[in-house]
Amino acid sequence: MGRIVQKFGGTSVGSVERIQNVAKRIIHEVDAGNEVVVVVSAMGKTTDELVKLATEISGNPSKREMDMLLTTGEQITIALLTMALHQEGYKAQSLTGWQAGIQTEDAFSNARILDIDSKRISSLLEEGHIVVVAGFQGLIPETKDIATLGRGGSDTTAVALAAALKAERCDIYTDVTGVYTTDPRVVNSARKLPSISYDEMLEMANLGAGVLHPRAVEFAKNYNITLEVRSSMSEERGTLVEEEVSMEQNLMVRGLAFEGNITKITVSSVPNEMHALAELFTILASNGINVDIIIQNVLNEEKTNISFSIESNSLSATQEVLAAHQGKLGFESISYEQGLAKVSIVGSGMISNPGVAAKMFKALSDEEIMIKMVSTSEIKVSTVVKQEDMIKSIETLHDVFELDARVPVQNT
Ligand code: ASP
Ligand code: MG
């Protein structure tokens, strides 16, 4: 007998019929002799609708009340799904995040899970219950306040529970059939991957591929839990996210990620001193501004230019912070370029294959796509291009790295 965690996303539980369909999937595992813990998201677009309601009341709602509001979505799903399981004649009980013993750090809206006291879940399982847990929420132990784990955080609830309960498997049911080489809605020839490594998945998730919450991948990596990302609407096997993934023949790149709405800021003529970079980025960080790619351009012995990219919606905040510290930082002027996008290639095959970045740059320049910024890690290369060139860049790179041509995924 195995212990498994199944997670169902918002689309999978978006209606009464779908909740009943999910109940059947769960029962299938129970009948096979497994102990099952289920994690669910809010139904359909509930969370977005709740966010909208809040913004109709306040332009700047309290974070505590926001979390109080948003966690209600998952609570609806756990009760309905548990009723559906009862209806089929199975023992089941729903638990909110705090009833399930999920403890978070003292931070609203994007809290990390610090610990899980899984006693209550374990004893329910021992009594033969299916346990249905609300995703995306936990309790701050010091204050007994409810905190959410950030949008998409139900994935993290599922993987964290799988770790705490030493589950054999963690299946993430979503509205796509797996992890693709890139977004199939954008590139027709995008292909479902049979498997992807934790590190590659982490890069993809952090670079804007929405299929898994990045912290869920971190948990899976740290506790070595194999995830399967698959669809609740089909029997097709999904994508395995695991430690070791064999490289398909000659494949240096596993997938492409992209994201729009990026702005490049250039701070000109900063004094070229030892502490200049530290000072600038400390000020930005302490004001909550998330900086991505950084480029330093030394002009001469005295002066340097510093460019960095941010999400476009933090442009005005960034300008304000910089203006307020111009005296201290000693720069001459700020300029910015909006309407940019980040296009990245990801693959552990590039560690041992030189020339991957060169191939990327050549492919883009052959299409006359101007690269504005670059950043790399061992297993990714990101470029910033004009947003209007984003789709063309992705299509070009998908072709050049032959991402569509590999062995098809085997279905069972
Ligand atoms: N319901 C939350 C959201 O929409 C959490 C989740 O679905 O994972 O972000
Ligand atoms: Mg999700």
Coordinates of C-alpha atoms and ligand atoms in Angstrom, one line a residue:
M1 CA 0.0 0.0 0.0
G2 CA 1.4 3.4 -1.0
R3 CA 0.7 6.8 0.2
I4 CA 0.1 9.4 -2.5
V5 CA -0.6 13.1 -2.8
Q6 CA -2.8 14.3 -5.7
K7 CA -3.2 18.0 -6.4
F8 CA -6.0 19.4 -8.6
G9 CA -5.9 22.9 -10.0
G10 CA -8.7 25.4 -10.4
T11 CA -9.8 24.3 -13.9
S12 CA -9.9 20.6 -12.7
V13 CA -12.4 21.5 -10.0
G14 CA -14.1 24.4 -11.9
S15 CA -17.7 22.9 -11.8
V16 CA -19.8 20.4 -10.0
E17 CA -19.3 17.9 -12.8
R18 CA -15.5 18.4 -12.7
I19 CA -15.5 17.9 -8.9
Q20 CA -17.4 14.7 -9.4
N21 CA -14.8 13.7 -12.1
V22 CA -12.0 14.5 -9.6
A23 CA -13.7 12.3 -7.0
K24 CA -13.6 9.4 -9.4
R25 CA -9.8 9.9 -10.0
I26 CA -9.3 9.9 -6.2
I27 CA -11.4 6.8 -5.8
H28 CA -9.4 5.0 -8.5
E29 CA -6.3 5.4 -6.3
V30 CA -8.1 4.4 -3.1
D31 CA -9.5 1.3 -4.7
A32 CA -6.0 0.4 -5.9
G33 CA -5.1 0.2 -2.2
N34 CA -3.5 3.6 -1.6
E35 CA -3.8 6.1 1.2
V36 CA -4.6 9.4 -0.5
V37 CA -4.2 13.0 0.5
V38 CA -5.7 15.5 -1.9
V39 CA -4.8 19.1 -2.3
V40 CA -7.2 21.4 -4.2
S41 CA -7.2 25.0 -5.6
A42 CA -10.2 27.3 -5.6
M43 CA -12.8 26.6 -8.3
G44 CA -12.1 28.0 -11.7
K45 CA -11.3 31.7 -11.6
T46 CA -12.5 32.2 -8.0
T47 CA -9.3 33.7 -6.7
D48 CA -9.2 36.3 -9.5
E49 CA -12.8 37.2 -8.8
L50 CA -12.0 37.7 -5.1
V51 CA -9.1 39.9 -6.0
K52 CA -11.3 42.0 -8.2
L53 CA -13.9 42.3 -5.4
A54 CA -11.2 43.6 -3.1
T55 CA -10.0 46.2 -5.6
E56 CA -13.5 47.5 -6.0
I57 CA -13.5 48.3 -2.3
S58 CA -9.9 49.5 -1.8
G59 CA -7.0 50.5 -4.0
N60 CA -4.7 49.2 -1.3
P61 CA -6.4 46.5 0.7
S62 CA -4.8 45.3 3.9
K63 CA -2.6 42.2 3.2
R64 CA -4.0 40.4 6.2
E65 CA -7.6 40.9 5.0
M66 CA -6.6 40.0 1.5
D67 CA -5.3 36.6 2.7
M68 CA -8.4 36.1 4.8
L69 CA -10.5 36.7 1.6
L70 CA -8.5 34.6 -0.8
T71 CA -8.3 31.6 1.4
T72 CA -12.1 31.2 1.2
G73 CA -11.8 30.0 -2.4
E74 CA -10.0 26.8 -1.5
Q75 CA -12.4 26.2 1.5
I76 CA -15.3 25.9 -0.9
T77 CA -13.6 23.3 -3.0
I78 CA -12.5 21.1 0.0
A79 CA -16.0 20.9 1.4
L80 CA -17.7 20.2 -2.0
L81 CA -15.1 17.6 -3.0
T82 CA -15.4 15.8 0.3
M83 CA -19.2 15.7 -0.1
A84 CA -18.7 14.2 -3.5
L85 CA -16.5 11.5 -2.0
H86 CA -19.1 10.8 0.7
Q87 CA -21.7 10.6 -2.0
E88 CA -19.7 7.7 -3.6
G89 CA -19.7 6.0 -0.3
Y90 CA -16.1 6.8 0.8
K91 CA -14.8 8.0 4.1
A92 CA -13.3 11.5 3.6
Q93 CA -12.6 14.6 5.6
S94 CA -11.7 18.1 4.6
L95 CA -9.0 20.2 6.4
T96 CA -8.1 23.9 6.0
G97 CA -4.4 24.6 5.8
W98 CA -4.2 25.4 9.5
Q99 CA -6.2 22.3 10.5
A100 CA -3.7 20.3 8.4
G101 CA -0.8 21.7 10.5
I102 CA 0.8 23.9 7.8
Q103 CA 2.8 26.6 9.4
T104 CA 4.2 29.5 7.5
E105 CA 6.6 32.4 8.1
D106 CA 5.2 35.6 9.5
A107 CA 4.4 37.3 6.1
F108 CA 1.2 37.7 4.2
S109 CA 0.4 37.1 0.5
N110 CA 3.6 35.2 -0.3
A111 CA 4.5 33.2 2.8
R112 CA 6.9 30.3 2.8
I113 CA 6.0 27.0 4.5
L114 CA 8.3 26.5 7.5
D115 CA 6.9 23.4 9.0
I116 CA 4.1 20.9 8.8
D117 CA 2.7 19.1 11.8
S118 CA 1.1 16.2 10.0
K119 CA -0.3 14.3 13.1
R120 CA -3.9 15.1 12.3
I121 CA -3.6 14.0 8.6
S122 CA -1.8 10.8 9.6
S123 CA -4.4 9.8 12.1
L124 CA -7.2 10.5 9.6
L125 CA -5.4 8.3 7.1
E126 CA -5.0 5.5 9.6
E127 CA -8.7 5.6 10.2
G128 CA -9.3 5.1 6.5
H129 CA -10.2 8.6 5.5
I130 CA -9.3 10.3 2.3
V131 CA -7.9 13.7 3.5
V132 CA -8.8 16.7 1.4
V133 CA -6.6 19.7 2.2
A134 CA -7.0 23.3 1.1
G135 CA -4.1 24.5 -1.0
F136 CA -2.3 27.8 -0.9
Q137 CA -2.8 28.5 2.8
G138 CA -1.2 28.1 6.2
L139 CA -1.1 29.6 9.7
I140 CA 1.4 32.0 11.1
P141 CA 2.0 30.3 14.5
E142 CA 3.0 33.4 16.5
T143 CA -0.1 35.4 15.5
K144 CA -2.6 32.6 14.6
D145 CA -3.2 34.6 11.4
I146 CA -4.0 32.9 8.0
A147 CA -1.4 33.5 5.3
T148 CA -1.4 32.5 1.6
L149 CA 1.6 31.1 -0.2
G150 CA 1.5 33.3 -3.3
R151 CA -0.5 32.8 -6.5
G152 CA -0.3 29.3 -7.7
G153 CA 0.8 28.2 -4.3
S154 CA -1.4 25.1 -4.1
D155 CA 1.3 23.2 -5.9
T156 CA 3.6 24.0 -3.0
T157 CA 1.1 22.8 -0.5
A158 CA 0.9 19.5 -2.3
V159 CA 4.7 18.9 -2.6
A160 CA 5.3 20.1 1.0
L161 CA 2.7 17.6 2.2
A162 CA 4.2 14.8 0.1
A163 CA 7.5 15.5 1.8
A164 CA 6.1 15.7 5.3
L165 CA 4.0 12.5 4.8
K166 CA 6.9 10.7 3.0
A167 CA 4.5 10.0 0.1
E168 CA 5.5 7.7 -2.7
R169 CA 4.1 9.9 -5.4
C170 CA 2.9 13.4 -6.0
D171 CA 0.7 13.9 -9.0
I172 CA -0.1 17.5 -10.1
Y173 CA -3.3 17.5 -12.1
T174 CA -3.7 20.6 -14.2
D175 CA -5.4 21.8 -17.4
V176 CA -2.5 20.9 -19.7
T177 CA -1.2 17.4 -20.3
G178 CA 2.3 18.1 -19.1
V179 CA 5.3 20.4 -19.3
Y180 CA 5.9 21.4 -22.9
T181 CA 9.1 22.6 -24.7
T182 CA 7.4 26.0 -24.7
D183 CA 3.9 27.3 -24.4
P184 CA 1.8 25.3 -26.9
R185 CA -0.7 28.2 -27.2
V186 CA 2.1 30.2 -28.8
V187 CA 4.2 27.7 -30.7
N188 CA 2.2 25.1 -32.6
S189 CA 5.0 22.6 -32.7
A190 CA 5.6 22.7 -29.0
R191 CA 6.0 19.2 -27.7
K192 CA 5.2 17.6 -24.4
L193 CA 8.3 16.5 -22.6
P194 CA 8.4 12.9 -21.1
S195 CA 10.6 14.2 -18.3
I196 CA 12.5 17.3 -17.1
S197 CA 15.0 17.7 -14.2
Y198 CA 14.3 19.7 -11.1
D199 CA 16.9 22.3 -12.0
E200 CA 15.6 22.7 -15.5
M201 CA 12.0 22.9 -14.2
L202 CA 13.0 25.5 -11.6
E203 CA 14.6 27.7 -14.3
M204 CA 11.5 27.3 -16.5
A205 CA 9.1 28.1 -13.6
N206 CA 11.2 31.1 -12.5
L207 CA 11.5 32.3 -16.1
G208 CA 7.7 32.6 -16.5
A209 CA 6.4 29.1 -17.5
G210 CA 3.3 29.0 -15.3
V211 CA 2.8 25.3 -15.1
L212 CA 4.3 24.8 -11.6
H213 CA 4.9 27.1 -8.7
P214 CA 8.7 27.6 -8.4
R215 CA 8.6 26.8 -4.6
A216 CA 6.9 23.5 -5.3
V217 CA 9.9 22.6 -7.5
E218 CA 12.3 23.7 -4.8
F219 CA 10.6 21.4 -2.3
A220 CA 10.5 18.5 -4.7
K221 CA 14.2 18.9 -5.4
N222 CA 15.2 19.3 -1.7
Y223 CA 13.2 16.2 -0.7
N224 CA 13.7 14.3 -3.9
I225 CA 10.0 13.8 -4.7
T226 CA 9.2 12.8 -8.2
L227 CA 6.3 14.9 -9.6
E228 CA 4.1 14.0 -12.4
V229 CA 2.4 16.9 -14.1
R230 CA -0.7 15.7 -16.0
S231 CA -4.2 16.5 -17.0
S232 CA -7.3 15.6 -15.0
M233 CA -9.4 15.4 -18.2
S234 CA -7.4 12.6 -19.9
E235 CA -5.7 9.4 -19.2
E236 CA -2.6 10.5 -21.0
R237 CA 0.7 10.2 -19.0
G238 CA 2.1 13.5 -18.1
T239 CA 5.7 14.9 -17.6
L240 CA 7.9 13.6 -14.8
V241 CA 9.9 16.1 -12.9
E242 CA 12.8 14.3 -11.3
E243 CA 16.5 14.4 -10.4
E244 CA 18.1 12.6 -13.3
V245 CA 16.8 13.0 -16.7
S246 CA 18.6 11.4 -19.7
M247 CA 19.3 13.9 -22.4
E248 CA 17.5 13.0 -25.5
Q249 CA 20.0 12.6 -28.3
N250 CA 22.0 15.7 -29.1
L251 CA 19.6 17.8 -27.2
M252 CA 21.3 20.7 -25.6
V253 CA 18.1 22.7 -24.9
R254 CA 15.1 21.2 -23.1
G255 CA 12.7 24.1 -23.3
L256 CA 12.1 27.8 -23.9
A257 CA 10.5 30.3 -21.5
F258 CA 9.4 33.8 -22.2
E259 CA 7.8 36.7 -20.5
G260 CA 6.8 40.2 -21.6
N261 CA 6.4 43.5 -19.8
I262 CA 10.0 44.2 -19.0
T263 CA 11.6 47.5 -18.7
K264 CA 15.3 48.3 -18.9
I265 CA 16.6 51.1 -16.7
T266 CA 19.9 52.8 -17.3
V267 CA 21.5 54.8 -14.5
S268 CA 24.2 57.0 -16.2
S269 CA 27.5 58.3 -15.0
V270 CA 27.6 56.7 -11.5
P271 CA 30.9 57.3 -9.7
N272 CA 33.0 54.3 -10.5
E273 CA 33.7 53.4 -6.9
M274 CA 34.0 50.2 -5.0
H275 CA 30.7 50.5 -3.2
A276 CA 28.6 51.9 -6.1
L277 CA 26.9 48.7 -7.1
A278 CA 26.3 47.6 -3.6
E279 CA 24.7 50.9 -2.7
L280 CA 22.5 51.1 -5.7
F281 CA 21.1 47.6 -5.4
T282 CA 20.7 47.7 -1.6
I283 CA 18.5 50.7 -2.0
L284 CA 16.4 49.1 -4.6
A285 CA 16.1 45.9 -2.7
S286 CA 15.1 47.6 0.6
N287 CA 12.4 49.3 -1.3
G288 CA 11.0 46.0 -2.6
I289 CA 12.1 46.4 -6.2
N290 CA 12.9 43.2 -7.9
V291 CA 15.8 43.5 -10.3
D292 CA 16.6 40.8 -12.8
I293 CA 19.4 41.2 -15.3
I294 CA 22.2 43.6 -14.5
I295 CA 24.8 45.1 -16.8
Q296 CA 27.7 47.4 -15.8
N297 CA 29.4 49.5 -18.5
V298 CA 32.5 51.2 -17.3
L299 CA 32.9 54.5 -19.1
N300 CA 36.3 55.6 -17.7
E301 CA 38.2 55.6 -14.5
E302 CA 35.6 57.9 -12.9
K303 CA 32.3 57.0 -14.3
T304 CA 30.2 53.9 -15.0
N305 CA 26.8 53.2 -16.4
I306 CA 24.6 50.6 -14.8
S307 CA 21.6 49.0 -16.5
F308 CA 19.1 46.6 -15.1
S309 CA 15.8 45.1 -16.0
I310 CA 12.6 45.2 -13.9
E311 CA 9.0 44.3 -14.4
S312 CA 7.3 47.2 -16.2
N313 CA 4.8 47.7 -13.4
S314 CA 7.5 48.7 -11.0
L315 CA 8.8 51.4 -13.3
S316 CA 7.3 54.4 -11.4
A317 CA 8.4 53.0 -8.0
T318 CA 11.9 52.5 -9.3
Q319 CA 12.1 56.0 -10.7
E320 CA 10.9 57.5 -7.4
V321 CA 13.4 55.5 -5.4
L322 CA 16.3 56.5 -7.6
A323 CA 15.3 60.1 -7.7
A324 CA 15.0 60.2 -3.9
H325 CA 18.6 58.9 -3.7
Q326 CA 20.2 60.7 -6.5
G327 CA 22.4 62.8 -4.2
K328 CA 23.6 59.8 -2.3
L329 CA 24.3 57.7 -5.4
G330 CA 25.8 60.5 -7.3
F331 CA 24.6 59.5 -10.8
E332 CA 23.8 62.0 -13.6
S333 CA 20.6 60.8 -15.1
I334 CA 18.2 57.9 -15.5
S335 CA 16.7 56.6 -18.8
Y336 CA 14.5 53.7 -19.5
E337 CA 13.2 51.6 -22.3
Q338 CA 9.8 49.9 -22.1
G339 CA 8.1 47.3 -24.2
L340 CA 10.7 44.6 -23.8
A341 CA 10.5 40.9 -23.3
K342 CA 12.7 38.1 -21.9
V343 CA 13.3 35.0 -24.0
S344 CA 15.3 32.2 -22.5
I345 CA 16.6 28.8 -23.4
V346 CA 17.0 26.2 -20.7
G347 CA 18.7 22.8 -20.7
S348 CA 21.3 20.9 -18.6
G349 CA 22.9 19.8 -21.8
M350 CA 24.5 23.2 -22.2
I351 CA 26.9 22.5 -19.2
S352 CA 28.9 20.2 -21.4
N353 CA 28.3 21.8 -24.8
P354 CA 30.1 25.0 -25.6
G355 CA 28.5 27.3 -28.2
V356 CA 24.9 27.1 -27.1
A357 CA 24.7 30.8 -26.4
A358 CA 26.5 31.6 -29.6
K359 CA 24.0 29.5 -31.6
M360 CA 21.2 31.4 -29.9
F361 CA 22.6 34.8 -30.6
K362 CA 23.3 33.9 -34.3
A363 CA 19.8 32.6 -34.8
L364 CA 18.3 35.8 -33.4
S365 CA 20.6 38.0 -35.4
D366 CA 19.9 36.1 -38.6
E367 CA 16.3 37.1 -38.0
E368 CA 17.4 40.7 -37.4
I369 CA 16.2 40.5 -33.8
M370 CA 18.2 43.0 -31.6
I371 CA 19.4 41.6 -28.3
K372 CA 19.3 44.3 -25.6
M373 CA 20.6 42.4 -22.6
V374 CA 21.9 38.9 -21.8
S375 CA 22.2 36.8 -18.6
T376 CA 23.3 33.2 -18.2
S377 CA 23.5 30.5 -15.6
E378 CA 25.0 27.0 -16.1
I379 CA 21.8 25.8 -17.6
K380 CA 20.1 28.8 -19.2
V381 CA 20.7 31.8 -21.4
S382 CA 18.2 34.7 -21.2
T383 CA 18.1 37.5 -23.7
V384 CA 16.0 40.7 -23.5
V385 CA 14.5 41.7 -26.9
K386 CA 11.7 44.0 -28.0
Q387 CA 8.3 42.7 -27.0
E388 CA 7.2 42.8 -30.7
D389 CA 10.0 40.3 -31.5
M390 CA 9.1 37.9 -28.6
I391 CA 7.0 35.4 -30.5
K392 CA 9.3 35.4 -33.5
S393 CA 12.3 34.8 -31.2
I394 CA 10.6 31.8 -29.6
E395 CA 9.5 30.3 -32.9
T396 CA 13.0 30.7 -34.3
L397 CA 14.8 29.2 -31.3
H398 CA 12.3 26.3 -31.1
D399 CA 13.3 25.5 -34.7
V400 CA 17.0 26.1 -34.4
F401 CA 17.3 23.9 -31.3
E402 CA 15.1 21.2 -32.9
L403 CA 12.7 21.1 -30.0
D404 CA 9.8 19.7 -32.0
A405 CA 11.7 16.8 -33.7
R406 CA 12.3 14.4 -30.8
V407 CA 10.9 11.1 -29.8
P408 CA 7.2 11.5 -29.1
V409 CA 6.0 10.9 -25.5
Q410 CA 4.7 7.4 -24.9
N411 CA 1.1 7.2 -23.8
T412 CA -0.2 4.4 -21.6
Ligands
ASP1 N1 -6.2 29.7 -5.9 C1 -4.8 30.2 -5.9 C2 -4.5 30.9 -7.1 O1 -5.4 31.0 -8.0 C3 -3.8 29.1 -5.6 C4 -3.6 28.1 -6.6 O2 -4.5 27.9 -7.4 O3 -2.6 27.4 -6.6 O4 -3.5 31.5 -7.3
MG2 MG -1.2 26.5 -11.0

